[in-house]
Coordinates of N, CA and C in Angstrom, one line a residue:
A1200 N 102.7 96.5 83.0 CA 103.6 96.8 84.1 C 103.2 98.2 84.7
K1201 N 103.2 98.3 86.0 CA 102.8 99.5 86.7 C 103.9 100.5 86.7
K1202 N 103.7 101.7 86.1 CA 104.7 102.7 86.0 C 104.2 104.0 86.7
L1203 N 105.1 104.7 87.3 CA 104.7 106.0 87.9 C 104.2 106.9 86.8
P1204 N 103.0 107.4 87.0 CA 102.4 108.2 85.9 C 103.0 109.5 85.8
V1205 N 103.5 109.8 84.6 CA 104.1 111.1 84.3 C 103.1 112.2 84.5
Q1206 N 101.8 111.9 84.1 CA 100.8 112.9 84.3 C 100.7 113.3 85.8
L1207 N 100.8 112.4 86.7 CA 100.7 112.7 88.1 C 101.8 113.6 88.6
A1208 N 103.0 113.3 88.1 CA 104.2 114.2 88.4 C 103.9 115.6 87.9
R1209 N 103.4 115.7 86.7 CA 103.1 117.0 86.1 C 102.0 117.7 86.9
L1210 N 101.0 117.0 87.3 CA 99.9 117.5 88.0 C 100.4 118.0 89.4
L1211 N 101.2 117.3 90.0 CA 101.8 117.7 91.3 C 102.6 119.0 91.2
Q1212 N 103.4 119.1 90.1 CA 104.2 120.3 89.9 C 103.2 121.5 89.6
Y1213 N 102.2 121.2 88.9 CA 101.2 122.3 88.6 C 100.5 122.7 89.9
A1214 N 100.2 121.8 90.7 CA 99.5 122.1 92.0 C 100.4 122.9 92.9
M1215 N 101.7 122.6 92.9 CA 102.7 123.3 93.7 C 102.8 124.8 93.2
E1216 N 102.7 124.9 91.9 CA 102.8 126.3 91.3 C 101.6 127.1 91.6
K1217 N 100.4 126.4 91.6 CA 99.1 127.1 91.8 C 98.7 127.1 93.3
Q1218 N 99.6 127.0 94.2 CA 99.5 126.8 95.6 C 98.1 127.0 96.3
E1219 N 97.2 127.6 95.6 CA 95.9 127.9 96.2 C 95.0 126.7 96.1
D1220 N 95.3 125.6 95.4 CA 94.4 124.5 95.2 C 94.8 123.3 96.0
D1221 N 94.4 123.3 97.3 CA 94.7 122.2 98.2 C 94.1 120.9 97.8
A1222 N 92.9 121.0 97.2 CA 92.3 119.7 96.8 C 93.1 119.0 95.7
L1223 N 93.6 119.8 94.8 CA 94.4 119.2 93.7 C 95.7 118.6 94.3
L1224 N 96.4 119.3 95.2 CA 97.6 118.7 95.8 C 97.3 117.5 96.6
N1225 N 96.2 117.5 97.4 CA 95.8 116.3 98.2 C 95.5 115.1 97.3
D1226 N 94.8 115.4 96.1 CA 94.5 114.3 95.2 C 95.8 113.7 94.6
C1227 N 96.8 114.5 94.4 CA 98.1 114.0 93.9 C 98.7 113.0 94.9
F1228 N 98.7 113.5 96.1 CA 99.3 112.6 97.1 C 98.5 111.3 97.4
H1229 N 97.2 111.5 97.3 CA 96.3 110.3 97.4 C 96.6 109.3 96.3
Q1230 N 96.8 109.8 95.0 CA 97.1 108.9 93.9 C 98.5 108.2 94.1
L1231 N 99.4 108.9 94.7 CA 100.7 108.3 95.0 C 100.6 107.3 96.0
N1232 N 99.8 107.5 97.0 CA 99.6 106.5 98.1 C 99.0 105.3 97.5
L1233 N 98.0 105.4 96.6 CA 97.4 104.3 96.0 C 98.4 103.5 95.2
F1234 N 99.3 104.2 94.5 CA 100.3 103.6 93.6 C 101.2 102.8 94.4
F1235 N 101.8 103.3 95.5 CA 102.8 102.6 96.3 C 102.3 101.7 97.3
C1236 N 101.2 102.1 98.0 CA 100.7 101.3 99.1 C 99.6 100.3 98.8
D1237 N 98.6 100.8 98.0 CA 97.5 100.0 97.7 C 97.0 99.2 99.0
S1238 N 96.9 100.0 100.1 CA 96.7 99.4 101.4 C 95.2 99.2 101.7
N1239 N 95.0 98.2 102.5 CA 93.6 98.0 103.0 C 93.4 98.8 104.3
A1240 N 92.3 98.7 105.0 CA 92.1 99.5 106.2 C 93.1 99.3 107.3
S1241 N 93.7 98.1 107.4 CA 94.6 97.9 108.4 C 96.0 98.5 108.1
G1242 N 96.2 99.0 106.9 CA 97.5 99.6 106.6 C 98.5 98.7 106.1
I1243 N 98.2 97.4 106.0 CA 99.1 96.4 105.6 C 99.0 96.3 104.0
P1244 N 100.1 96.5 103.4 CA 100.1 96.5 101.9 C 99.6 95.2 101.3
K1245 N 98.8 95.3 100.2 CA 98.3 94.2 99.5 C 99.2 94.1 98.2
S1246 N 99.9 93.0 98.0 CA 100.6 92.9 96.8 C 100.7 91.4 96.4
S1247 N 101.1 91.2 95.2 CA 101.2 89.8 94.8 C 102.6 89.4 94.7
H1248 N 103.5 90.1 95.3 CA 105.0 89.8 95.2 C 105.6 89.9 96.6
A1249 N 106.2 88.9 97.1 CA 106.8 88.8 98.4 C 107.9 89.9 98.6
L1250 N 108.6 90.2 97.6 CA 109.7 91.3 97.7 C 109.0 92.6 98.0
Q1251 N 107.9 92.9 97.3 CA 107.2 94.1 97.5 C 106.7 94.2 99.0
D1252 N 106.2 93.1 99.5 CA 105.7 93.1 100.9 C 106.9 93.4 101.8
A1253 N 108.1 92.8 101.6 CA 109.3 92.9 102.4 C 109.7 94.4 102.4
L1254 N 109.7 95.0 101.2 CA 110.1 96.4 101.1 C 109.1 97.3 101.9
H1255 N 107.9 97.0 101.9 CA 106.9 97.8 102.6 C 107.1 97.7 104.1
L1256 N 107.5 96.5 104.6 CA 107.8 96.3 106.0 C 109.1 96.9 106.5
Q1257 N 110.1 97.0 105.6 CA 111.4 97.4 106.0 C 111.9 98.8 105.4
W1258 N 110.9 99.6 104.9 CA 111.3 100.9 104.3 C 112.1 101.8 105.2
N1259 N 111.9 101.7 106.5 CA 112.5 102.6 107.4 C 113.8 102.0 108.0
R1260 N 114.3 100.9 107.5 CA 115.5 100.3 107.9 C 116.6 100.3 106.8
V1261 N 117.8 100.0 107.1 CA 118.8 99.8 106.1 C 118.5 98.4 105.4
V1262 N 118.2 98.5 104.1 CA 117.8 97.3 103.4 C 118.9 96.7 102.6
D1263 N 119.2 95.5 102.8 CA 120.1 94.8 101.9 C 119.3 93.9 100.9
L1264 N 119.1 94.4 99.7 CA 118.3 93.7 98.7 C 118.9 92.4 98.4
K1265 N 120.2 92.2 98.5 CA 120.8 90.9 98.1 C 120.3 89.9 99.2
K1266 N 120.3 90.2 100.4 CA 119.9 89.3 101.5 C 118.4 89.0 101.4
I1267 N 117.6 90.0 101.0 CA 116.1 89.8 100.9 C 115.9 88.8 99.7
T1268 N 116.5 89.1 98.6 CA 116.2 88.2 97.4 C 116.8 86.8 97.6
E1269 N 117.9 86.7 98.4 CA 118.4 85.4 98.7 C 117.5 84.6 99.6
A1270 N 116.6 85.3 100.4 CA 115.7 84.6 101.3 C 114.5 84.0 100.6
T1271 N 114.3 84.4 99.4 CA 113.1 83.8 98.6 C 113.5 82.5 98.1
K1272 N 112.5 81.7 97.7 CA 112.8 80.4 97.2 C 113.2 80.4 95.7
Y1273 N 113.2 81.5 95.1 CA 113.6 81.7 93.7 C 115.0 82.3 93.6
S1274 N 115.5 82.3 92.4 CA 116.8 82.9 92.2 C 116.7 84.4 92.3
R1275 N 117.8 85.0 92.6 CA 117.8 86.5 92.7 C 117.4 87.2 91.4
C1276 N 117.9 86.7 90.2 CA 117.5 87.3 88.9 C 116.0 87.1 88.7
Y1277 N 115.5 85.9 89.0 CA 114.0 85.7 88.7 C 113.2 86.6 89.7
T1278 N 113.6 86.7 90.9 CA 112.9 87.5 91.9 C 112.8 89.0 91.4
I1279 N 114.0 89.5 91.0 CA 114.0 90.9 90.5 C 113.3 91.1 89.2
R1280 N 113.4 90.1 88.3 CA 112.7 90.2 87.0 C 111.1 90.2 87.3
T1281 N 110.6 89.3 88.1 CA 109.2 89.3 88.3 C 108.7 90.5 89.1
F1282 N 109.6 91.0 90.0 CA 109.2 92.2 90.7 C 109.1 93.4 89.8
R1283 N 110.0 93.5 88.8 CA 109.9 94.6 87.8 C 108.7 94.4 86.9
Q1284 N 108.3 93.2 86.6 CA 107.1 93.0 85.8 C 105.9 93.4 86.6
K1285 N 105.8 93.1 87.9 CA 104.7 93.5 88.7 C 104.5 95.0 89.0
T1286 N 105.6 95.6 89.2 CA 105.6 97.0 89.7 C 106.0 98.0 88.6
G1287 N 106.8 97.6 87.7 CA 107.3 98.6 86.7 C 108.6 99.2 87.1
L1288 N 109.1 98.9 88.3 CA 110.3 99.5 88.8 C 111.2 98.4 89.4
S1289 N 112.5 98.7 89.4 CA 113.4 97.8 90.0 C 113.2 97.8 91.6
P1290 N 113.6 96.8 92.3 CA 113.4 96.9 93.8 C 114.1 98.1 94.4
R1291 N 115.2 98.5 93.9 CA 115.9 99.6 94.5 C 115.2 100.9 94.2
L1292 N 114.7 101.1 93.0 CA 113.9 102.3 92.7 C 112.6 102.3 93.4
Y1293 N 112.0 101.2 93.5 CA 110.7 101.1 94.3 C 110.9 101.5 95.7
L1294 N 112.0 101.0 96.3 CA 112.3 101.4 97.7 C 112.5 102.9 97.8
R1295 N 113.3 103.4 96.9 CA 113.6 104.9 96.9 C 112.3 105.7 96.8
Q1296 N 111.4 105.3 95.9 CA 110.1 106.0 95.7 C 109.3 105.9 96.9
L1297 N 109.2 104.7 97.5 CA 108.5 104.5 98.8 C 109.0 105.3 99.9
R1298 N 110.3 105.4 100.0 CA 110.9 106.3 101.1 C 110.5 107.7 100.9
V1299 N 110.6 108.2 99.6 CA 110.3 109.6 99.3 C 108.8 109.9 99.6
L1300 N 108.0 108.9 99.3 CA 106.6 109.1 99.6 C 106.4 109.2 101.2
K1301 N 107.0 108.4 101.9 CA 107.0 108.4 103.4 C 107.5 109.8 103.9
A1302 N 108.6 110.3 103.2 CA 109.2 111.6 103.6 C 108.1 112.7 103.5
R1303 N 107.2 112.6 102.6 CA 106.2 113.6 102.5 C 105.4 113.8 103.8
Y1304 N 105.1 112.6 104.4 CA 104.4 112.7 105.7 C 105.2 113.3 106.8
M1305 N 106.5 112.9 106.8 CA 107.4 113.4 107.8 C 107.6 114.9 107.7
L1306 N 107.6 115.4 106.5 CA 107.8 116.8 106.2 C 106.5 117.6 106.6
Q1307 N 105.3 116.9 106.4 CA 104.1 117.5 106.7 C 104.0 117.7 108.3
E1308 N 104.6 116.8 109.0 CA 104.7 116.9 110.5 C 105.6 118.0 110.9
G1309 N 106.3 118.6 110.0 CA 107.2 119.7 110.3 C 108.6 119.3 110.7
R1310 N 109.0 118.0 110.5 CA 110.3 117.6 110.8 C 111.4 118.2 110.0
P1311 N 112.6 118.5 110.5 CA 113.6 119.1 109.7 C 114.1 118.2 108.6
L1312 N 114.5 118.8 107.5 CA 115.0 118.0 106.3 C 116.1 117.1 106.6
A1313 N 117.1 117.5 107.4 CA 118.2 116.7 107.7 C 117.8 115.5 108.5
E1314 N 116.9 115.6 109.4 CA 116.4 114.5 110.2 C 115.6 113.5 109.3
V1315 N 114.8 114.0 108.4 CA 114.1 113.1 107.5 C 115.1 112.3 106.7
A1316 N 116.0 113.0 106.1 CA 117.1 112.4 105.3 C 117.8 111.3 106.0
S1317 N 118.2 111.6 107.3 CA 118.9 110.6 108.1 C 117.9 109.4 108.4
D1318 N 116.7 109.7 108.8 CA 115.8 108.6 109.2 C 115.5 107.7 108.0
L1319 N 115.5 108.2 106.8 CA 115.2 107.4 105.7 C 116.4 106.8 105.0
H1320 N 117.6 107.0 105.6 CA 118.8 106.4 105.2 C 119.4 106.9 103.9
F1321 N 119.2 108.2 103.6 CA 119.8 108.9 102.5 C 121.2 109.3 103.0
A1322 N 122.2 109.4 102.1 CA 123.6 109.7 102.4 C 123.7 111.1 103.1
D1323 N 122.9 112.0 102.7 CA 122.9 113.4 103.3 C 121.7 114.1 102.8
Q1324 N 121.5 115.3 103.4 CA 120.3 116.1 103.0 C 120.3 116.5 101.5
A1325 N 121.4 116.7 100.9 CA 121.5 117.1 99.5 C 121.0 115.9 98.7
H1326 N 121.5 114.7 99.0 CA 121.0 113.5 98.3 C 119.5 113.3 98.4
F1327 N 119.0 113.5 99.6 CA 117.6 113.4 99.8 C 116.8 114.4 99.0
S1328 N 117.3 115.7 99.0 CA 116.6 116.7 98.3 C 116.6 116.5 96.8
R1329 N 117.7 116.0 96.2 CA 117.7 115.7 94.8 C 116.8 114.6 94.5
T1330 N 116.7 113.5 95.3 CA 115.9 112.4 95.0 C 114.4 112.8 95.2
F1331 N 114.1 113.6 96.2 CA 112.7 114.1 96.4 C 112.2 114.9 95.2
K1332 N 113.1 115.8 94.8 CA 112.7 116.6 93.6 C 112.6 115.8 92.3
S1333 N 113.4 114.8 92.2 CA 113.3 114.0 91.0 C 111.9 113.2 90.9
V1334 N 111.4 112.9 92.1 CA 110.1 112.1 92.2 C 108.9 113.1 92.1
F1335 N 108.9 114.2 92.9 CA 107.8 115.1 93.0 C 107.9 116.3 92.1
G1336 N 109.1 116.6 91.6 CA 109.2 117.8 90.8 C 109.3 119.1 91.5
V1337 N 109.3 119.0 92.9 CA 109.5 120.2 93.7 C 110.5 119.8 94.8
S1338 N 111.2 120.8 95.4 CA 112.1 120.5 96.5 C 111.3 120.2 97.8
P1339 N 111.9 119.4 98.7 CA 111.2 119.1 99.9 C 111.0 120.4 100.8
G1340 N 112.0 121.3 100.7 CA 111.8 122.6 101.4 C 110.7 123.4 100.9
N1341 N 110.5 123.5 99.6 CA 109.4 124.2 99.0 C 108.1 123.6 99.4
L1342 N 108.0 122.2 99.3 CA 106.8 121.5 99.7 C 106.4 121.8 101.2
Q1343 N 107.4 121.8 102.1 CA 107.2 122.0 103.5 C 106.7 123.5 103.7
R1344 N 107.3 124.4 103.0 CA 106.8 125.8 103.1 C 105.4 125.9 102.7
V1345 N 105.0 125.3 101.6 CA 103.6 125.4 101.2 C 102.7 124.7 102.2
M1346 N 103.1 123.6 102.7 CA 102.3 122.9 103.7 C 102.1 123.7 105.0
R1347 N 103.2 124.4 105.4 CA 103.1 125.2 106.6 C 102.1 126.4 106.4
R1348 N 102.0 126.9 105.2 CA 101.2 128.1 105.0 C 99.7 127.7 104.9
K1349 N 99.4 126.4 104.5 CA 98.1 126.0 104.3 C 97.6 125.1 105.5
P1350 N 96.5 125.4 106.1 CA 95.9 124.5 107.1 C 95.5 123.2 106.5
Q1351 N 95.8 122.1 107.1 CA 95.4 120.8 106.5 C 93.9 120.5 106.8
N1352 N 93.2 120.1 105.7 CA 91.8 119.7 105.9 C 91.8 118.2 106.4
K1353 N 91.1 118.0 107.5 CA 91.0 116.7 108.0 C 89.6 116.2 108.1

């Protein structure tokens, strides 16, 4: 089963503390992109599970997991169980992680935290900040400040 690497979270936290190592920070985000997106050149996710594809297509909308799982030809329990076996996460946690990863790009663009939280359907900015910190180990405000100070290598 695919699980979010603890080493990656620790590496990201270390990179944030050592703020001078942009290559290390960029590598962390690249690894997270590969974990969640595993995208081809067209940006369309490649997965072996229909629910994973649906979550990648609807990450920026209000998602009713019950309706999505009911739309499959299998039972809700079977769909969720096989999803967890393929990804290592429940559909709800996978969607949360995917949204937080997308938030990183929005923050990099300089968008306000409250706007990012609202666009990604978090209850409020505090809920978004807690979730972001639980995934990345740093607050979104801290990450945004670091990104503002460092010019992006393109």
